[in-house]
Amino acid sequence: MMPLRILFLLSDMKDSATYVRAFNLSKQLANLGHDLTLMVVSPAQTFVKASYIKQGVRIVETPNFMHNGLGHFTRRLFLDPGMGILDILSRLLEMRKDGYDIVQLFDHSLNVFLPWYIFKGHLKSKFVSDWCDIFNYEGGLRYAYCFRLDAIYRVVGFPFRTLSRYLEFNLRRKVDGVTVISDGLREFAIRQGVAQNNIFVVEGGADVDAIKPIPKEDARRRLGLPLDSSIVGFLGTFQGDLDIVIQSFTRVKREVPDALLLVIGKPSSWIRSAVADAGITSSFIQAGRCSDEMLPHFLACVDVLTLPLKENLASRTRWPNRIGEYMACGRPVVVSDIGDTARVVRNHDIGLVAGTDIDSFADTIVRLLKDSPLADKMGCKARELACTRYSWALQAAKLEGIYFHLLASPLSNCNDT
């Protein structure tokens, strides 16, 4: 097969959850011999772009000037970044070269939508939209935040939110192909008018090269954690479901008094407050954001990893990135009985599926904490599954096949109105 020139356009800043997905796919596609360029908003550059090569991928960090519009005010109205003028201009200039076979669009913000909209009828490229999360529906990111005077912002921001909804759905109905992260999101896309034969499932992956099993005792010694305690872990950039674990942990402590709760991710005041309200401050460890080097050690030191989900449409259609890290480190997972991840955990016996209530989640954690042989057996199966079915290399090979399928098709949706 001929090597392809591929452009990834990401709406948010580098190191976001979407960046993790996009970069892992891009570096594996580069390993397959393709020419990859990934454009993402820079966390450091305000007025100029920065370009460099990382693991075979050309990374272009675009200026973050006005990325969030007027800052907190705009975020309350629109809840959508990607409005940076210099960022959008950089993307338009890159696409103007007209040398890409595939342009993959991650998310739907203006800095992704406008380049597609302007060039969709003028380039030979095939446009593919990657849909990871529902934004404008029940449980979506738009509903994940509550602000002071939120009711007023929702009324005043109605036109902005209507535009966001238009961008999210119109893009997916008009591109050449849509890659979705779960079967649940595929079904939702079909209900929203996306042509069924244009939808392809590309689940999240596991970085089995960067995250490998480490003996639990070795990881705890390196981190200075107790060797004999039971540790329950949670990893997440998006922490909207963490309250399920915190509330469950109060019940876990009744059955396993020495248990500790380890949270890996961005610290926040609401987490500290929730932990204090639950009365578990002395049993709580806030790891914060950790480096790529240290993440495998934090994951390896736990006995059970948790993946809580709330009952809503967004949860039923998600494939949280953390399930890949969980599988790769070789630890069992407790997951809420919602969506594709619950199906994978149940079908492949890599953990236990809990009900959607707090008591059930707590009881399921306790069961694994008290049955070490079962937990170890499930952890081994999780690692095996990560290597054989969910490695990023396999997901990238699937995406490569989709690209060649679309390039072989003479039909295109890009000129539709």
Coordinates of N, CA, C and O in Angstrom, one line a residue, residues 42-186:
S42 N -1.2 25.1 21.3 CA 0.0 25.1 22.2 C -0.4 25.6 23.6 O -1.1 26.6 23.7
P43 N 0.1 24.9 24.6 CA -0.2 25.4 26.0 C 0.8 26.6 26.3 O 0.5 27.3 27.3
A44 N 1.8 26.8 25.5 CA 2.9 27.8 25.9 C 3.0 28.9 24.9 O 3.3 30.0 25.3
Q45 N 2.7 28.7 23.6 CA 2.9 29.7 22.6 C 1.6 30.5 22.4 O 0.6 29.9 22.1
T46 N 1.8 31.8 22.6 CA 0.6 32.7 22.5 C 0.4 33.3 21.1 O -0.7 33.4 20.6
F47 N 1.5 33.7 20.4 CA 1.4 34.4 19.2 C 2.1 33.7 18.0 O 1.8 34.1 16.8
V48 N 2.9 32.7 18.2 CA 3.6 32.0 17.1 C 3.4 30.5 17.3 O 3.1 30.0 18.4
K49 N 3.6 29.8 16.2 CA 3.5 28.4 16.3 C 4.8 27.8 16.5 O 5.9 28.4 16.2
A50 N 4.8 26.5 16.9 CA 6.1 25.8 17.1 C 5.9 24.4 16.4 O 4.9 23.8 16.5
S51 N 7.0 24.0 15.7 CA 6.9 22.7 15.0 C 8.1 21.9 15.3 O 9.2 22.4 15.4
Y52 N 7.9 20.6 15.5 CA 9.0 19.7 15.8 C 8.5 18.2 15.5 O 7.3 18.0 15.3
I53 N 9.5 17.3 15.5 CA 9.2 15.9 15.2 C 9.2 15.1 16.6 O 10.2 15.3 17.4
K54 N 8.2 14.4 16.8 CA 8.1 13.5 18.0 C 7.7 12.1 17.6 O 6.6 11.9 17.1
Q55 N 8.6 11.2 17.8 CA 8.3 9.8 17.5 C 7.7 9.6 16.1 O 6.8 8.8 15.9
G56 N 8.3 10.3 15.2 CA 8.0 10.1 13.8 C 6.8 11.0 13.3 O 6.5 11.0 12.1
V57 N 6.2 11.8 14.2 CA 5.1 12.6 13.9 C 5.5 14.1 13.9 O 6.2 14.5 14.8
R58 N 5.1 14.8 12.9 CA 5.4 16.3 12.9 C 4.3 16.9 13.7 O 3.1 16.9 13.3
I59 N 4.7 17.5 14.8 CA 3.7 18.2 15.7 C 3.8 19.7 15.4 O 4.9 20.2 15.4
V60 N 2.7 20.3 15.2 CA 2.6 21.7 15.0 C 1.7 22.3 16.1 O 0.5 22.0 16.2
E61 N 2.3 23.0 17.1 CA 1.6 23.6 18.1 C 1.2 25.0 17.7 O 2.1 25.9 17.4
T62 N -0.1 25.3 17.5 CA -0.6 26.6 17.0 C -0.8 27.6 18.2 O -0.9 27.2 19.3
P63 N -0.8 28.9 17.9 CA -0.9 29.9 18.9 C -2.2 29.8 19.7 O -3.2 29.5 19.1
N64 N -2.1 30.0 21.0 CA -3.3 29.9 21.9 C -4.0 31.2 22.1 O -4.9 31.3 22.9
F65 N -3.6 32.3 21.4 CA -4.2 33.6 21.5 C -5.7 33.5 21.2 O -6.1 33.0 20.2
M66 N -6.5 33.9 22.2 CA -8.0 33.9 22.0 C -8.6 32.5 21.9 O -9.7 32.3 21.4
H67 N -7.8 31.4 22.2 CA -8.3 30.1 22.1 C -9.6 29.9 22.9 O -10.6 29.2 22.4
N68 N -9.7 30.5 24.0 CA -10.9 30.4 24.8 C -11.7 31.7 24.7 O -12.5 32.1 25.6
G69 N -11.6 32.4 23.6 CA -12.4 33.6 23.4 C -12.1 34.7 24.4 O -11.0 35.1 24.6
L70 N -13.1 35.1 25.1 CA -13.0 36.1 26.2 C -12.8 35.5 27.6 O -13.1 36.1 28.6
G71 N -12.2 34.3 27.6 CA -11.9 33.6 28.8 C -13.1 33.0 29.5 O -14.0 32.4 28.9
H72 N -13.2 33.3 30.8 CA -14.3 32.6 31.6 C -15.7 33.0 31.1 O -16.6 32.2 31.1
F73 N -15.8 34.3 30.7 CA -17.1 34.7 30.3 C -17.6 33.9 29.0 O -18.8 33.4 29.0
T74 N -16.7 33.8 28.1 CA -17.1 33.0 26.9 C -17.3 31.6 27.2 O -18.2 30.9 26.6
R75 N -16.5 31.0 28.0 CA -16.7 29.6 28.4 C -18.0 29.3 29.0 O -18.6 28.3 28.8
R76 N -18.5 30.3 29.8 CA -19.8 30.1 30.4 C -20.9 30.2 29.4 O -22.0 29.5 29.5
L77 N -20.7 31.0 28.4 CA -21.8 31.1 27.3 C -21.7 30.0 26.3 O -22.7 29.4 25.9
F78 N -20.5 29.6 25.9 CA -20.3 28.8 24.7 C -19.8 27.4 25.1 O -20.2 26.4 24.4
L79 N -19.0 27.3 26.2 CA -18.5 26.1 26.7 C -17.7 25.3 25.5 O -17.8 24.1 25.4
D80 N -17.1 26.1 24.7 CA -16.4 25.5 23.5 C -15.2 26.3 23.2 O -15.3 27.5 22.9
P81 N -14.0 25.7 23.3 CA -12.8 26.5 22.9 C -12.6 26.5 21.4 O -13.6 26.2 20.6
G82 N -11.4 26.7 20.9 CA -11.1 26.7 19.5 C -11.5 27.9 18.7 O -11.8 27.9 17.5
M83 N -11.5 29.1 19.4 CA -11.9 30.3 18.8 C -10.7 31.2 18.5 O -10.8 32.4 18.2
G84 N -9.4 30.7 18.6 CA -8.2 31.5 18.4 C -8.0 31.9 17.0 O -8.0 31.1 16.1
I85 N -7.9 33.2 16.7 CA -7.8 33.7 15.4 C -6.5 33.2 14.8 O -6.4 32.7 13.6
L86 N -5.4 33.3 15.5 CA -4.1 32.9 15.0 C -4.0 31.4 14.8 O -3.4 30.9 13.9
D87 N -4.6 30.7 15.7 CA -4.7 29.2 15.6 C -5.4 28.8 14.3 O -4.9 28.0 13.5
I88 N -6.6 29.4 14.1 CA -7.4 29.1 12.9 C -6.6 29.4 11.6 O -6.6 28.7 10.6
L89 N -5.9 30.6 11.6 CA -5.2 31.0 10.4 C -4.0 30.1 10.2 O -3.8 29.7 9.0
S90 N -3.4 29.6 11.2 CA -2.3 28.6 11.0 C -2.8 27.4 10.3 O -2.1 26.8 9.4
R91 N -4.0 26.9 10.7 CA -4.5 25.7 10.1 C -4.9 25.9 8.7 O -4.8 25.0 7.8
L92 N -5.5 27.1 8.4 CA -5.9 27.4 7.0 C -4.7 27.4 6.1 O -4.7 26.9 5.0
L93 N -3.6 28.0 6.6 CA -2.4 28.1 5.8 C -1.8 26.7 5.5 O -1.3 26.4 4.4
E94 N -1.9 25.8 6.5 CA -1.4 24.4 6.4 C -2.2 23.7 5.4 O -1.7 23.0 4.5
M95 N -3.5 23.8 5.5 CA -4.4 23.1 4.5 C -4.3 23.6 3.1 O -4.6 22.9 2.2
R96 N -4.0 24.9 3.0 CA -3.9 25.5 1.7 C -2.9 24.8 0.8 O -2.9 24.9 -0.5
K97 N -1.9 24.1 1.4 CA -0.9 23.4 0.6 C -1.5 22.3 -0.3 O -0.9 21.9 -1.3
D98 N -2.6 21.8 0.1 CA -3.4 20.8 -0.7 C -2.5 19.6 -1.0 O -2.4 19.1 -2.1
G99 N -1.8 19.1 0.1 CA -1.0 17.9 -0.2 C -1.3 16.7 0.6 O -0.6 15.7 0.6
Y100 N -2.5 16.8 1.3 CA -2.9 15.7 2.2 C -3.9 14.8 1.6 O -4.8 15.2 0.9
D101 N -3.7 13.5 1.7 CA -4.7 12.5 1.3 C -5.8 12.4 2.2 O -7.0 12.3 1.8
I102 N -5.6 12.5 3.5 CA -6.6 12.4 4.6 C -6.4 13.6 5.5 O -5.3 13.9 6.0
V103 N -7.5 14.2 5.9 CA -7.6 15.2 7.0 C -8.5 14.6 8.0 O -9.7 14.5 7.8
Q104 N -8.0 14.3 9.2 CA -8.8 13.8 10.3 C -9.1 14.9 11.3 O -8.2 15.6 11.8
L105 N -10.4 15.1 11.5 CA -10.9 16.2 12.3 C -11.3 15.7 13.7 O -12.3 14.9 13.8
F106 N -10.6 16.1 14.8 CA -10.9 15.6 16.1 C -11.8 16.7 16.8 O -11.4 17.8 17.0
D107 N -13.0 16.3 17.2 CA -14.0 17.2 17.8 C -14.6 18.1 16.7 O -14.4 17.9 15.5
H108 N -15.2 19.2 17.2 CA -16.0 20.0 16.2 C -15.9 21.5 16.4 O -16.7 22.2 15.9
S109 N -15.0 21.9 17.3 CA -14.9 23.4 17.5 C -14.5 24.2 16.3 O -14.2 23.6 15.2
L110 N -14.6 25.5 16.4 CA -14.4 26.3 15.2 C -13.1 26.1 14.6 O -13.0 26.2 13.3
N111 N -12.0 25.9 15.3 CA -10.7 25.7 14.7 C -10.6 24.4 14.0 O -9.6 24.1 13.3
V112 N -11.6 23.5 14.1 CA -11.7 22.3 13.3 C -12.7 22.4 12.2 O -12.5 22.1 11.1
F113 N -13.9 23.0 12.6 CA -15.0 23.1 11.7 C -14.7 24.1 10.5 O -14.9 23.8 9.3
L114 N -14.1 25.2 10.8 CA -13.9 26.2 9.8 C -12.9 25.8 8.7 O -13.2 26.0 7.5
P115 N -11.8 25.2 9.1 CA -10.9 24.7 8.0 C -11.5 23.7 7.1 O -11.3 23.7 5.9
W116 N -12.4 22.8 7.7 CA -13.1 21.8 6.8 C -14.1 22.6 6.0 O -14.2 22.3 4.8
Y117 N -14.9 23.5 6.5 CA -15.9 24.2 5.8 C -15.4 25.0 4.6 O -16.0 25.0 3.6
I118 N -14.2 25.6 4.9 CA -13.7 26.5 3.8 C -13.1 25.7 2.7 O -13.2 26.0 1.5
F119 N -12.4 24.5 3.0 CA -11.7 23.8 2.0 C -12.4 22.5 1.5 O -11.9 21.8 0.6
K120 N -13.6 22.2 2.0 CA -14.2 20.9 1.7 C -14.5 20.7 0.2 O -14.5 19.6 -0.3
G121 N -14.7 21.8 -0.5 CA -15.0 21.6 -1.9 C -13.8 21.9 -2.8 O -13.9 21.9 -4.0
H122 N -12.6 22.2 -2.2 CA -11.5 22.7 -3.0 C -10.3 21.8 -2.9 O -9.3 22.0 -3.6
L123 N -10.3 20.8 -2.0 CA -9.2 19.9 -1.8 C -9.5 18.5 -2.3 O -10.7 18.1 -2.3
K124 N -8.5 17.7 -2.7 CA -8.7 16.3 -3.0 C -8.7 15.4 -1.8 O -9.0 14.2 -1.9
S125 N -8.4 16.0 -0.7 CA -8.4 15.2 0.6 C -9.7 14.6 0.9 O -10.8 15.1 0.6
K126 N -9.7 13.4 1.6 CA -10.8 12.8 2.2 C -10.9 13.4 3.6 O -9.9 13.3 4.3
F127 N -12.0 13.8 4.0 CA -12.2 14.4 5.4 C -12.9 13.3 6.3 O -14.0 12.8 5.9
V128 N -12.3 13.0 7.4 CA -12.8 12.1 8.4 C -12.9 12.8 9.7 O -12.0 13.4 10.2
S129 N -14.1 12.6 10.3 CA -14.3 13.2 11.6 C -14.3 12.1 12.7 O -14.9 11.1 12.6
D130 N -13.5 12.4 13.7 CA -13.4 11.5 14.9 C -14.3 11.9 16.0 O -14.2 13.1 16.5
W131 N -15.2 11.1 16.4 CA -16.2 11.5 17.4 C -16.0 10.6 18.7 O -16.2 9.4 18.7
C132 N -15.4 11.3 19.7 CA -15.1 10.5 20.9 C -16.2 10.7 22.0 O -16.4 9.7 22.8
D133 N -16.7 11.9 22.1 CA -17.7 12.1 23.2 C -18.8 13.0 22.7 O -18.6 13.8 21.8
I134 N -20.0 12.7 23.2 CA -21.1 13.6 23.0 C -21.0 14.9 23.8 O -20.6 14.8 25.0
F135 N -21.2 16.0 23.1 CA -20.9 17.3 23.8 C -22.3 18.0 24.2 O -22.4 18.5 25.3
N136 N -23.2 18.0 23.3 CA -24.4 18.8 23.5 C -25.7 18.0 23.9 O -26.8 18.5 23.7
Y137 N -25.5 16.8 24.4 CA -26.6 16.0 24.8 C -26.5 15.6 26.2 O -25.5 15.9 26.9
E138 N -27.5 14.9 26.7 CA -27.6 14.5 28.1 C -26.2 13.9 28.7 O -25.7 12.9 28.1
G139 N -25.7 14.5 29.7 CA -24.5 14.1 30.3 C -23.2 14.5 29.6 O -22.1 14.2 30.0
G140 N -23.4 15.2 28.5 CA -22.2 15.6 27.7 C -21.4 16.7 28.4 O -21.8 17.3 29.4
L141 N -20.3 17.1 27.8 CA -19.4 18.1 28.4 C -20.1 19.4 28.6 O -19.8 20.1 29.6
R142 N -21.0 19.8 27.8 CA -21.7 21.0 27.9 C -22.4 21.1 29.2 O -22.7 22.1 29.8
Y143 N -22.8 19.9 29.8 CA -23.6 19.9 31.0 C -22.7 19.5 32.2 O -23.3 19.3 33.3
A144 N -21.4 19.4 32.0 CA -20.6 18.9 33.1 C -20.2 20.0 34.1 O -19.7 19.6 35.1
Y145 N -20.4 21.2 33.7 CA -19.9 22.3 34.5 C -21.1 23.2 35.0 O -22.0 23.4 34.2
C146 N -21.1 23.6 36.2 CA -22.1 24.5 36.8 C -21.3 25.7 37.3 O -20.3 25.6 38.0
F147 N -21.8 26.9 36.8 CA -21.1 28.2 37.2 C -22.0 29.0 38.1 O -23.3 28.8 38.2
R148 N -21.5 29.9 38.8 CA -22.3 30.9 39.5 C -23.1 31.6 38.5 O -22.7 32.0 37.4
L149 N -24.4 31.9 38.8 CA -25.4 32.5 37.9 C -25.5 31.6 36.6 O -25.8 32.1 35.5
D150 N -25.4 30.3 36.8 CA -25.5 29.4 35.6 C -26.8 29.5 34.9 O -26.8 29.4 33.6
A151 N -27.9 29.7 35.6 CA -29.2 29.7 34.9 C -29.3 30.9 34.0 O -29.8 30.8 32.9
I152 N -28.7 32.0 34.4 CA -28.6 33.2 33.5 C -27.8 33.0 32.3 O -28.1 33.3 31.2
Y153 N -26.6 32.4 32.5 CA -25.7 32.1 31.4 C -26.4 31.1 30.4 O -26.2 31.3 29.2
R154 N -27.2 30.2 30.9 CA -27.8 29.3 29.9 C -28.8 30.0 29.1 O -29.0 29.6 27.9
V155 N -29.5 31.0 29.6 CA -30.5 31.7 28.8 C -29.8 32.7 27.8 O -30.0 32.7 26.6
V156 N -28.8 33.5 28.3 CA -28.1 34.4 27.5 C -27.3 33.7 26.4 O -27.1 34.2 25.3
G157 N -26.7 32.5 26.8 CA -25.9 31.8 25.9 C -26.6 30.9 24.9 O -25.9 30.1 24.2
F158 N -27.9 31.0 24.9 CA -28.7 30.1 24.0 C -28.2 30.1 22.5 O -28.0 29.0 21.9
P159 N -28.0 31.3 21.9 CA -27.5 31.3 20.5 C -26.2 30.6 20.4 O -25.9 29.9 19.4
F160 N -25.2 30.8 21.3 CA -23.9 30.2 21.2 C -24.0 28.7 21.3 O -23.4 27.9 20.6
R161 N -24.9 28.2 22.2 CA -25.0 26.8 22.4 C -25.7 26.1 21.2 O -25.5 25.0 20.9
T162 N -26.6 26.9 20.6 CA -27.3 26.4 19.4 C -26.3 26.2 18.3 O -26.3 25.2 17.5
L163 N -25.3 27.2 18.2 CA -24.3 27.1 17.2 C -23.4 25.9 17.5 O -23.0 25.1 16.6
S164 N -23.1 25.6 18.7 CA -22.2 24.5 19.1 C -22.9 23.2 18.7 O -22.2 22.3 18.2
R165 N -24.2 23.1 18.9 CA -24.9 21.9 18.6 C -24.9 21.7 17.0 O -24.7 20.6 16.5
Y166 N -25.0 22.8 16.3 CA -25.0 22.7 14.8 C -23.6 22.2 14.4 O -23.6 21.4 13.5
L167 N -22.6 22.8 15.0 CA -21.2 22.3 14.6 C -21.0 20.9 14.8 O -20.5 20.1 14.0
E168 N -21.5 20.4 16.0 CA -21.2 19.0 16.4 C -21.9 18.0 15.4 O -21.3 17.0 15.0
F169 N -23.1 18.3 15.0 CA -23.9 17.3 14.2 C -23.7 17.6 12.7 O -23.7 16.6 11.9
N170 N -23.7 18.8 12.3 CA -23.6 19.1 10.8 C -22.3 18.5 10.3 O -22.2 18.0 9.2
L171 N -21.2 18.7 11.0 CA -19.9 18.2 10.6 C -19.9 16.7 10.3 O -19.5 16.2 9.2
R172 N -20.5 15.9 11.2 CA -20.5 14.5 11.1 C -21.4 14.0 10.0 O -21.2 12.9 9.4
R173 N -22.4 14.8 9.6 CA -23.3 14.4 8.5 C -22.7 14.7 7.1 O -23.3 14.1 6.1
K174 N -21.7 15.5 7.1 CA -21.2 15.9 5.7 C -19.8 15.4 5.3 O -19.5 15.5 4.2
V175 N -19.1 14.9 6.3 CA -17.7 14.5 5.9 C -17.8 13.1 5.2 O -18.8 12.5 5.1
D176 N -16.6 12.7 4.7 CA -16.5 11.4 3.9 C -16.7 10.2 4.8 O -17.2 9.2 4.4
G177 N -16.2 10.3 6.1 CA -16.3 9.2 7.0 C -16.3 9.7 8.4 O -15.8 10.8 8.7
V178 N -16.9 8.9 9.3 CA -16.9 9.3 10.8 C -16.4 8.1 11.6 O -16.9 7.0 11.4
T179 N -15.3 8.3 12.3 CA -14.8 7.3 13.2 C -15.4 7.5 14.6 O -15.2 8.6 15.1
V180 N -16.0 6.6 15.2 CA -16.6 6.7 16.5 C -15.9 5.8 17.5 O -15.4 4.8 17.1
I181 N -15.9 6.1 18.8 CA -15.1 5.4 19.7 C -15.9 4.2 20.4 O -15.2 3.5 21.1
S182 N -17.1 4.1 20.1 CA -17.9 3.0 20.7 C -19.1 2.6 19.8 O -19.5 3.3 19.0
D183 N -19.6 1.4 20.1 CA -20.8 0.9 19.4 C -22.0 1.8 19.8 O -22.9 2.1 19.0
G184 N -22.0 2.2 21.0 CA -23.1 3.1 21.5 C -23.1 4.4 20.8 O -24.2 4.9 20.4
L185 N -21.9 5.0 20.5 CA -21.9 6.2 19.8 C -22.2 6.0 18.3 O -22.8 6.9 17.7
R186 N -21.9 4.9 17.8 CA -22.3 4.5 16.4 C -23.8 4.6 16.2 O -24.4 5.1 15.3

